[in-house]
């Protein structure tokens, strides 16, 4: 069964229609790169799937469960919304780390708050928190930040901040991790360190959707490429199909500009 | 000596006014902020108009109104001048504080809320664990200024006859002595000096990160 299915997703801001019927699905372990020119609706798509915007119509399924149905206007209880939210992780272009917390705290904050909802939290607090911290240290060491645990975000480079924010998302063990141009706020030298982290995750079969302008990277890492244009999916296929043999004129024009 | 004592006596009222105002206006201001930022339009409209009126008229006028209006309009005169002054100060300063809070809250980037949401935090947790501390860091300097103004504003209570330090000093100047009037300045200077040091320390403490 598909781990993610997006069905007929539409989104308008006032009169401007930004998403015009997006359809795609993905399997567990798959990696999709989303390409498209500026303003084609890539960010809006990720934001709708991650509940940061309310879709105008359409449905989203995670692991077979309908987690978003825009036609259903019933108010969903906050706790249920959060449960659905936690299917996914999202890495922002601008990191959005919490400036007042150090690196380790940034990664452990959400899991620790979530652990409080355990029925036996009071008895097992120490054990739960120790597990969360060990896991966070492990995640941070994988991205080479073991010596930065006590530093604050303002003391880190952009690349390091983005690695923290990836670890922060992974700490909640999402089924799918979404990236919105994770390198576009970074200098070219720092871009590679993030791309390497994503490649490592790919080797561990993390399911990922990556919005990017790095076509070479998309070709190397993604199993599939989705090309968006003016709120629609114009191409959906293997990197070979989309990049070497695009069907659509728009795609060709976009690729020739980028390569 | 007796004159100094009398000044101290008077300054006691300034201190009471100061501390009670801080104690009540700090939380009341937050309540007003929440009202004026509420998604329920009538509530936010009413509280915005309220803040506009309070900030747009002199504190002296508000002191007069709160002291005299109950007696003139409802035939139930204010029993205590001090209580009238305290009410006026609380309402006035809560309005100013609420605008400072609002500025602080609105200055927090949207991304902080969104990061909290996608990490599965509840709305309350986003506020208490993510936003609140950053707001505090932002509002400490303007709050420091406002509180310094409050120290000096307490002398305004004199106009409805609260026997604060200015009133005590004034009595002596009527007897031909000018120095008690100058001396009152020392009290205010000392108080502001202490607050400057305290707020400086607090700002330094919060300076462990840059946002
Ligand atoms: N909150 C909003 N209100 C109004 N219009 C919006 C809003 N967010 C996005 N848009 C519009 O939606 C369109 C798509 O924006 P989106 O950010 O999704 O594009 P994108 O593909 O991510 O572009 P980029 O590559 O520049 O990041 C743009 O025309 C943008 O102006
Ligand atoms: Mg975008």
Coordinates of C-alpha atoms and ligand atoms in Angstrom, one line a residue:
Chain A
X1 CA 0.0 0.0 0.0
X2 CA 1.1 3.5 -0.7
X3 CA 2.6 5.3 2.3
X4 CA 1.4 8.6 0.9
X5 CA -1.3 9.4 -1.6
X6 CA -2.3 12.8 -2.6
X7 CA -5.6 13.0 -4.5
X8 CA -6.9 16.0 -6.4
X9 CA -5.4 18.6 -4.2
X10 CA -6.4 22.2 -4.9
X11 CA -5.4 25.3 -3.1
X12 CA -6.3 28.9 -3.7
X13 CA -5.2 32.0 -1.9
X14 CA -8.2 34.3 -2.4
X15 CA -8.7 34.4 -6.2
X16 CA -5.4 33.0 -7.2
X17 CA -5.4 29.2 -7.7
X18 CA -2.0 27.9 -6.8
X19 CA -2.5 24.1 -6.8
X20 CA -4.7 22.9 -9.5
X21 CA -5.4 19.2 -8.8
X22 CA -2.2 17.5 -7.6
X23 CA -2.2 13.7 -7.8
X24 CA 0.7 11.4 -6.8
X25 CA 1.5 8.6 -4.5
X26 CA 4.6 7.0 -3.1
X27 CA 5.8 3.8 -1.6
X28 CA 7.6 3.3 1.7
X29 CA 11.3 3.9 1.2
X30 CA 10.9 5.8 -2.0
X31 CA 12.5 9.2 -2.5
X32 CA 10.8 11.8 -4.6
X33 CA 12.4 15.0 -5.8
X34 CA 10.1 17.8 -6.7
X35 CA 11.3 20.2 -9.3
X36 CA 9.6 23.3 -10.8
X37 CA 10.2 26.9 -11.5
X38 CA 9.7 29.6 -8.9
X39 CA 6.0 30.1 -8.1
X40 CA 4.9 26.7 -9.5
X41 CA 3.4 25.8 -6.0
X42 CA 6.0 23.4 -4.6
X43 CA 6.2 25.0 -1.2
X44 CA 2.4 25.3 -1.1
X45 CA 2.1 21.6 -1.8
X46 CA 4.4 20.7 1.1
X47 CA 2.6 23.1 3.4
X48 CA -0.8 21.7 2.5
X49 CA 0.3 18.2 3.1
X50 CA 1.9 19.2 6.4
X51 CA -1.3 21.1 7.6
X52 CA 0.4 24.5 7.5
X53 CA -2.2 25.6 4.9
X54 CA -5.7 24.4 4.5
X55 CA -6.3 22.9 1.2
X56 CA -9.3 24.1 -0.8
X57 CA -10.2 20.6 -1.8
X58 CA -8.7 17.2 -2.2
X59 CA -7.5 14.3 0.1
X60 CA -4.3 13.0 1.6
X61 CA -3.8 9.5 2.8
X62 CA -0.9 8.3 5.0
X63 CA -0.5 4.6 5.2
X64 CA -4.0 4.1 3.9
X65 CA -5.6 6.3 6.5
X66 CA -7.3 9.5 5.2
X67 CA -5.6 12.2 7.2
X68 CA -6.8 15.2 5.2
X69 CA -10.2 15.6 3.5
X70 CA -10.8 19.2 2.5
X71 CA -14.5 18.6 1.8
X72 CA -15.0 17.5 5.4
X73 CA -15.6 20.7 7.3
X74 CA -16.1 19.0 10.7
X75 CA -13.7 20.4 13.2
X76 CA -11.1 17.8 14.1
X77 CA -10.0 17.7 17.8
X78 CA -6.6 19.2 18.4
X79 CA -5.1 15.9 19.8
X80 CA -6.2 14.1 16.7
X81 CA -4.7 16.8 14.5
X82 CA -1.4 16.4 16.2
X83 CA -1.5 12.7 15.8
X84 CA -2.0 13.1 12.1
X85 CA 0.7 15.8 12.0
X86 CA 3.2 13.4 13.5
X87 CA 3.0 11.1 10.4
X88 CA 5.3 13.6 8.7
X89 CA 8.4 15.7 9.4
X90 CA 9.2 18.9 7.6
X91 CA 12.6 20.5 7.2
X92 CA 12.3 24.2 6.4
X93 CA 14.3 26.3 4.0
X94 CA 15.1 28.7 6.9
X95 CA 15.7 26.0 9.5
X96 CA 13.4 27.6 12.1
X97 CA 15.4 26.4 15.1
X98 CA 14.4 27.6 18.5
X99 CA 17.1 30.2 19.3
X100 CA 16.8 30.0 23.1
X101 CA 17.6 26.3 23.3
X102 CA 20.9 24.6 22.6
X103 CA 21.4 22.0 19.9
X104 CA 20.5 19.0 22.1
X105 CA 17.5 20.8 23.6
X106 CA 16.2 21.7 20.1
X107 CA 16.2 18.0 19.2
X108 CA 14.8 16.7 22.5
X109 CA 12.1 19.4 23.1
X110 CA 9.3 17.9 21.1
X111 CA 9.9 14.2 22.0
X112 CA 10.1 15.1 25.7
X113 CA 6.8 17.0 25.5
X114 CA 5.3 14.1 23.7
X115 CA 6.5 11.6 26.3
X116 CA 4.5 13.4 28.9
X117 CA 1.4 12.0 27.3
X118 CA 2.5 8.4 28.2
X119 CA 0.1 7.1 30.9
X120 CA 3.1 5.9 33.0
X121 CA 5.1 9.1 32.4
X122 CA 5.4 9.9 36.1
X123 CA 7.0 6.6 37.0
X124 CA 9.2 6.3 34.0
X125 CA 10.2 9.9 33.4
X126 CA 13.9 9.3 33.9
X127 CA 14.1 6.3 31.7
X128 CA 12.0 8.0 28.9
X129 CA 14.0 11.2 29.0
X130 CA 17.3 9.3 29.0
X131 CA 16.2 7.3 26.0
X132 CA 15.2 10.5 24.2
X133 CA 18.5 12.1 24.9
X134 CA 20.5 9.1 23.8
X135 CA 18.5 9.0 20.6
X136 CA 19.1 12.7 20.0
X137 CA 22.9 12.3 20.6
X138 CA 22.9 9.4 18.2
X139 CA 21.1 11.5 15.5
X140 CA 23.4 14.5 16.0
X141 CA 26.5 12.4 15.9
X142 CA 25.4 10.9 12.6
X143 CA 25.3 14.4 11.1
X144 CA 28.7 15.2 12.7
X145 CA 27.5 17.5 15.4
X146 CA 28.6 15.6 18.5
X147 CA 30.8 18.5 19.6
X148 CA 28.1 21.1 19.3
X149 CA 25.4 19.7 21.6
X150 CA 25.8 22.7 24.0
X151 CA 25.9 25.4 21.4
X152 CA 23.1 27.7 20.6
X153 CA 21.8 28.0 17.0
X154 CA 23.2 31.5 16.7
X155 CA 26.7 30.0 17.2
X156 CA 26.4 27.6 14.3
X157 CA 26.9 28.0 10.5
X158 CA 23.8 27.7 8.3
X159 CA 24.8 24.2 7.3
X160 CA 25.1 23.1 10.9
X161 CA 21.8 24.7 11.7
X162 CA 20.1 22.8 8.9
X163 CA 21.7 19.5 10.1
X164 CA 20.3 20.2 13.6
X165 CA 16.8 20.9 12.1
X166 CA 17.0 17.6 10.1
X167 CA 17.9 15.8 13.4
X168 CA 15.1 17.5 15.1
X169 CA 12.6 16.3 12.6
X170 CA 14.0 12.7 12.7
X171 CA 13.8 12.6 16.5
X172 CA 10.1 12.1 16.1
X173 CA 10.5 9.2 13.8
X174 CA 8.2 10.4 11.0
X175 CA 7.0 8.1 8.3
X176 CA 7.9 10.6 5.7
X177 CA 10.4 13.5 5.8
X178 CA 9.7 16.5 3.6
X179 CA 12.3 19.0 2.7
X180 CA 11.6 22.4 1.2
X181 CA 14.7 23.6 -0.6
X182 CA 16.9 22.6 2.3
X183 CA 20.0 24.1 0.8
X184 CA 18.8 27.3 -0.9
X185 CA 19.5 29.5 2.2
X186 CA 23.1 28.1 2.2
X187 CA 26.4 29.0 0.6
X188 CA 27.5 26.5 -2.2
X189 CA 30.2 25.1 0.1
X190 CA 27.6 24.3 2.8
X191 CA 25.1 22.9 0.3
X192 CA 27.2 19.7 -0.1
X193 CA 27.2 18.9 3.6
X194 CA 23.4 18.9 3.6
X195 CA 23.1 16.9 0.4
X196 CA 25.5 14.3 2.0
X197 CA 23.2 14.0 5.0
X198 CA 20.2 13.5 2.8
X199 CA 22.2 10.8 0.8
X200 CA 22.9 9.0 4.1
X201 CA 19.3 9.0 4.9
X202 CA 18.5 7.7 1.5
X203 CA 20.9 4.8 2.1
X204 CA 18.9 4.1 5.3
X205 CA 15.8 3.9 3.2
X206 CA 14.1 6.9 4.7
X207 CA 11.0 7.9 2.8
X208 CA 11.5 11.5 1.6
X209 CA 10.0 14.2 -0.6
X210 CA 12.6 16.8 -1.5
X211 CA 11.8 20.1 -3.1
X212 CA 15.0 21.2 -4.7
X213 CA 16.7 23.2 -7.4
X214 CA 19.7 20.9 -7.4
X215 CA 19.0 18.9 -10.5
X216 CA 22.2 16.9 -10.4
X217 CA 21.4 15.9 -6.8
X218 CA 17.9 15.0 -7.7
X219 CA 19.1 12.8 -10.5
X220 CA 21.5 11.0 -8.2
X221 CA 19.4 10.5 -5.1
X222 CA 15.8 10.4 -6.1
X223 CA 13.9 7.3 -7.3
X224 CA 11.4 9.5 -8.9
X225 CA 11.1 13.1 -10.0
X226 CA 8.0 15.2 -10.1
X227 CA 8.0 18.3 -12.2
X228 CA 5.5 20.9 -11.3
X229 CA 4.4 23.8 -13.4
X230 CA 1.7 26.4 -12.6
X231 CA 0.1 24.2 -9.9
X232 CA 0.0 21.0 -11.8
X233 CA 2.2 17.9 -12.0
X234 CA 3.6 17.9 -15.6
X235 CA 5.9 14.9 -15.3
X236 CA 6.2 12.1 -12.8
X237 CA 8.8 9.4 -13.5
X238 CA 12.3 8.1 -13.0
X239 CA 15.1 10.7 -13.2
X240 CA 16.0 9.0 -16.5
X241 CA 12.5 9.6 -17.9
X242 CA 12.1 13.1 -16.6
X243 CA 15.5 14.6 -17.0
X244 CA 16.8 12.7 -20.1
X245 CA 13.5 12.3 -22.0
X246 CA 11.0 14.9 -20.8
X247 CA 7.7 14.7 -22.5
X248 CA 6.6 18.3 -22.0
X249 CA 8.0 21.4 -23.6
X250 CA 7.8 23.3 -20.3
X251 CA 10.0 20.7 -18.7
X252 CA 12.5 20.9 -21.5
X253 CA 12.6 24.6 -21.2
X254 CA 13.1 24.5 -17.4
X255 CA 15.8 21.8 -17.6
X256 CA 17.8 23.6 -20.3
X257 CA 17.7 26.7 -18.2
X258 CA 18.9 24.8 -15.1
X259 CA 21.6 22.5 -16.6
Chain B
X1 CA 15.7 65.5 60.2
X2 CA 12.0 65.8 60.7
X3 CA 11.8 67.0 57.1
X4 CA 13.7 63.9 55.8
X5 CA 11.3 61.8 57.8
X6 CA 8.4 63.5 56.2
X7 CA 9.8 62.9 52.8
X8 CA 10.3 59.2 53.6
X9 CA 6.7 59.1 54.8
X10 CA 5.6 60.5 51.5
X11 CA 7.8 58.3 49.4
X12 CA 6.2 55.3 51.1
X13 CA 3.1 56.1 49.0
X14 CA 5.1 56.3 45.8
X15 CA 6.6 52.9 46.6
X16 CA 3.2 51.4 47.3
X17 CA 1.8 52.8 44.1
X18 CA 4.8 51.6 42.2
X19 CA 4.8 48.0 43.4
X20 CA 1.1 47.5 43.4
X21 CA 0.9 48.9 39.8
X22 CA 3.7 46.6 38.6
X23 CA 2.2 43.6 40.4
X24 CA -1.3 44.1 38.8
X25 CA -0.5 45.8 35.5
X26 CA 2.0 43.2 34.3
X27 CA -0.6 40.3 34.2
X28 CA -3.6 42.6 33.4
X29 CA -1.6 43.9 30.4
X30 CA -1.2 40.3 29.1
X31 CA -4.9 39.8 29.4
X32 CA -5.5 42.9 27.4
X33 CA -3.0 41.7 24.8
X34 CA -4.8 38.4 24.4
X35 CA -8.1 40.3 24.0
X36 CA -6.8 42.6 21.4
X37 CA -5.1 39.8 19.5
X38 CA -8.3 37.6 19.8
X39 CA -9.8 36.2 16.6
X40 CA -13.2 37.2 18.0
X41 CA -13.5 40.6 16.3
X42 CA -15.8 42.4 18.8
X43 CA -13.5 41.6 21.7
X44 CA -10.4 42.7 19.9
X45 CA -12.2 45.9 18.7
X46 CA -13.3 46.8 22.2
X47 CA -9.9 46.2 23.8
X48 CA -8.1 48.1 21.0
X49 CA -10.5 51.1 21.5
X50 CA -9.9 50.9 25.2
X51 CA -6.1 50.9 24.8
X52 CA -6.4 53.8 22.4
X53 CA -8.4 55.9 24.9
X54 CA -6.1 55.1 27.8
X55 CA -3.0 55.8 25.8
X56 CA -4.4 58.8 24.1
X57 CA -5.4 60.8 27.2
X58 CA -3.3 62.2 30.0
X59 CA -2.8 60.0 33.1
X60 CA -3.7 63.1 35.1
X61 CA -7.2 63.2 33.5
X62 CA -7.6 59.5 34.2
X63 CA -6.7 60.1 37.9
X64 CA -9.4 62.9 38.1
X65 CA -12.0 60.8 36.4
X66 CA -11.5 57.7 38.5
X67 CA -11.4 59.8 41.7
X68 CA -14.4 62.0 41.0
X69 CA -16.6 60.1 38.6
X70 CA -18.1 57.6 41.0
X71 CA -19.2 60.4 43.4
X72 CA -20.6 62.7 40.7
X73 CA -22.2 60.0 38.5
X74 CA -23.3 57.3 40.9
X75 CA -23.4 59.2 44.2
X76 CA -20.9 56.8 45.7
X77 CA -17.7 58.8 46.3
X78 CA -14.3 57.1 46.3
X79 CA -13.5 56.4 49.9
X80 CA -9.7 56.3 49.4
X81 CA -7.6 58.6 47.3
X82 CA -4.8 56.0 47.3
X83 CA -7.1 53.3 45.9
X84 CA -8.3 55.7 43.2
X85 CA -4.7 56.4 42.3
X86 CA -3.8 52.7 42.3
X87 CA -6.7 51.9 39.9
X88 CA -5.8 54.7 37.5
X89 CA -2.2 53.6 37.4
X90 CA -3.0 49.9 37.0
X91 CA -5.4 50.6 34.1
X92 CA -3.0 53.1 32.5
X93 CA 0.1 51.0 32.7
X94 CA -1.6 47.8 31.8
X95 CA -2.6 49.5 28.5
X96 CA 1.0 50.5 27.8
X97 CA 2.3 47.1 28.8
X98 CA -0.2 45.4 26.6
X99 CA 1.1 47.3 23.5
X100 CA 4.6 46.3 24.4
X101 CA 3.6 42.7 24.8
X102 CA 1.7 42.8 21.5
X103 CA 4.7 44.2 19.7
X104 CA 6.9 41.5 21.3
X105 CA 4.5 38.7 20.3
X106 CA 3.9 39.9 16.8
X107 CA 7.7 40.2 16.3
X108 CA 8.2 36.5 16.6
X109 CA 8.7 35.0 13.2
X110 CA 5.9 32.8 11.9
X111 CA 8.4 30.0 11.3
X112 CA 8.7 29.5 15.1
X113 CA 5.0 28.7 15.4
X114 CA 5.1 26.5 12.3
X115 CA 8.2 24.6 13.5
X116 CA 6.4 24.0 16.8
X117 CA 3.2 22.8 15.0
X118 CA 5.0 20.3 12.7
X119 CA 6.8 18.9 15.7
X120 CA 3.5 18.1 17.2
X121 CA 3.4 20.7 20.0
X122 CA 0.0 21.8 21.3
X123 CA -0.9 25.5 20.8
X124 CA -0.2 26.1 24.5
X125 CA 3.2 24.4 24.3
X126 CA 4.1 26.5 21.3
X127 CA 3.4 29.6 23.4
X128 CA 4.9 28.5 26.7
X129 CA 7.9 26.5 25.4
X130 CA 8.8 28.3 22.2
X131 CA 7.4 31.8 22.0
X132 CA 7.1 33.1 25.5
X133 CA 10.8 33.2 26.3
X134 CA 11.6 35.0 23.0
X135 CA 8.9 37.5 23.8
X136 CA 10.4 38.2 27.2
X137 CA 13.8 38.8 25.7
X138 CA 12.3 41.2 23.3
X139 CA 10.2 43.2 25.7
X140 CA 12.7 43.6 28.6
X141 CA 14.3 46.8 27.2
X142 CA 11.0 48.6 26.4
X143 CA 9.5 47.4 29.7
X144 CA 12.5 48.8 31.5
X145 CA 11.8 52.2 30.0
X146 CA 8.2 52.1 30.8
X147 CA 8.8 51.1 34.4
X148 CA 11.3 53.9 34.8
X149 CA 8.6 56.3 33.7
X150 CA 6.2 54.7 36.2
X151 CA 8.6 55.6 39.0
X152 CA 8.4 59.3 38.1
X153 CA 4.7 59.2 37.3
X154 CA 3.8 58.1 40.8
X155 CA 4.3 61.7 41.8
X156 CA 1.2 62.6 39.7
X157 CA -1.0 61.0 42.4
X158 CA -0.5 64.2 44.3
X159 CA -3.1 65.9 42.2
X160 CA -5.9 63.9 43.8
X161 CA -4.4 64.5 47.2
X162 CA -2.5 61.3 47.8
X163 CA 0.1 62.4 50.3
X164 CA 3.1 61.2 48.3
X165 CA 6.6 62.7 48.4
X166 CA 5.9 65.8 46.2
X167 CA 3.0 66.7 48.5
X168 CA 5.3 66.4 51.5
X169 CA 7.9 68.6 49.9
X170 CA 5.4 71.1 48.7
X171 CA 4.4 71.8 52.3
X172 CA 7.9 72.8 53.1
X173 CA 8.3 75.1 50.2
X174 CA 5.2 76.9 51.3
X175 CA 7.2 77.5 54.6
X176 CA 10.0 79.0 52.4
X177 CA 12.3 76.0 52.2
X178 CA 13.4 75.0 48.8
X179 CA 15.8 72.1 49.5
X180 CA 13.2 69.5 50.3
X181 CA 11.8 69.9 46.8
X182 CA 15.3 69.2 45.4
X183 CA 15.7 66.3 47.8
X184 CA 12.7 64.5 46.3
X185 CA 14.7 64.3 43.1
X186 CA 17.3 62.1 45.0
X187 CA 14.6 59.6 45.9
X188 CA 13.6 59.2 42.3
X189 CA 17.2 59.1 41.1
X190 CA 18.0 56.4 43.6
X191 CA 15.0 54.3 42.6
X192 CA 15.7 54.7 38.9
X193 CA 19.4 53.9 39.5
X194 CA 18.5 50.7 41.2
X195 CA 16.1 49.7 38.4
X196 CA 18.7 50.6 35.7
X197 CA 21.1 48.2 37.4
X198 CA 18.5 45.4 37.7
X199 CA 17.3 45.7 34.2
X200 CA 20.9 45.8 32.9
X201 CA 21.5 42.5 34.7
X202 CA 18.4 40.9 33.4
X203 CA 19.2 42.0 29.8
X204 CA 22.7 40.6 30.2
X205 CA 21.3 37.3 31.5
X206 CA 19.0 37.0 28.4
X207 CA 21.8 37.9 26.1
X208 CA 23.2 34.3 26.0
X209 CA 21.7 33.9 22.6
X210 CA 21.0 36.1 19.6
X211 CA 17.8 35.6 17.7
Ligands
LIG1 N1 0.1 32.9 1.8 C1 0.0 33.2 0.4 N2 -0.9 34.1 0.1 C2 -1.1 34.4 -1.3 N3 -0.4 33.9 -2.2 C3 0.6 33.0 -1.9 C4 0.8 32.6 -0.6 N4 1.8 31.6 -0.5 C5 2.1 31.4 -1.8 N5 1.4 32.2 -2.7 C6 1.5 32.2 -4.1 O1 1.4 30.9 -4.6 C7 2.3 30.7 -5.7 C8 3.1 29.5 -5.4 O2 4.0 29.8 -4.4 P1 5.0 28.7 -3.8 O3 5.7 29.3 -2.7 O4 4.2 27.4 -3.5 O5 5.9 28.4 -5.0 P2 7.3 27.6 -5.1 O6 7.1 26.6 -6.2 O7 7.6 27.0 -3.8 O8 8.3 28.7 -5.5 P3 9.9 28.8 -5.1 O9 10.6 27.9 -6.0 O10 10.2 30.3 -5.4 O11 10.0 28.5 -3.7 C9 3.1 32.0 -5.9 O12 2.5 32.7 -7.0 C10 2.8 32.8 -4.6 O13 2.8 34.1 -4.8
LIG2 MG1 9.2 27.4 -2.4

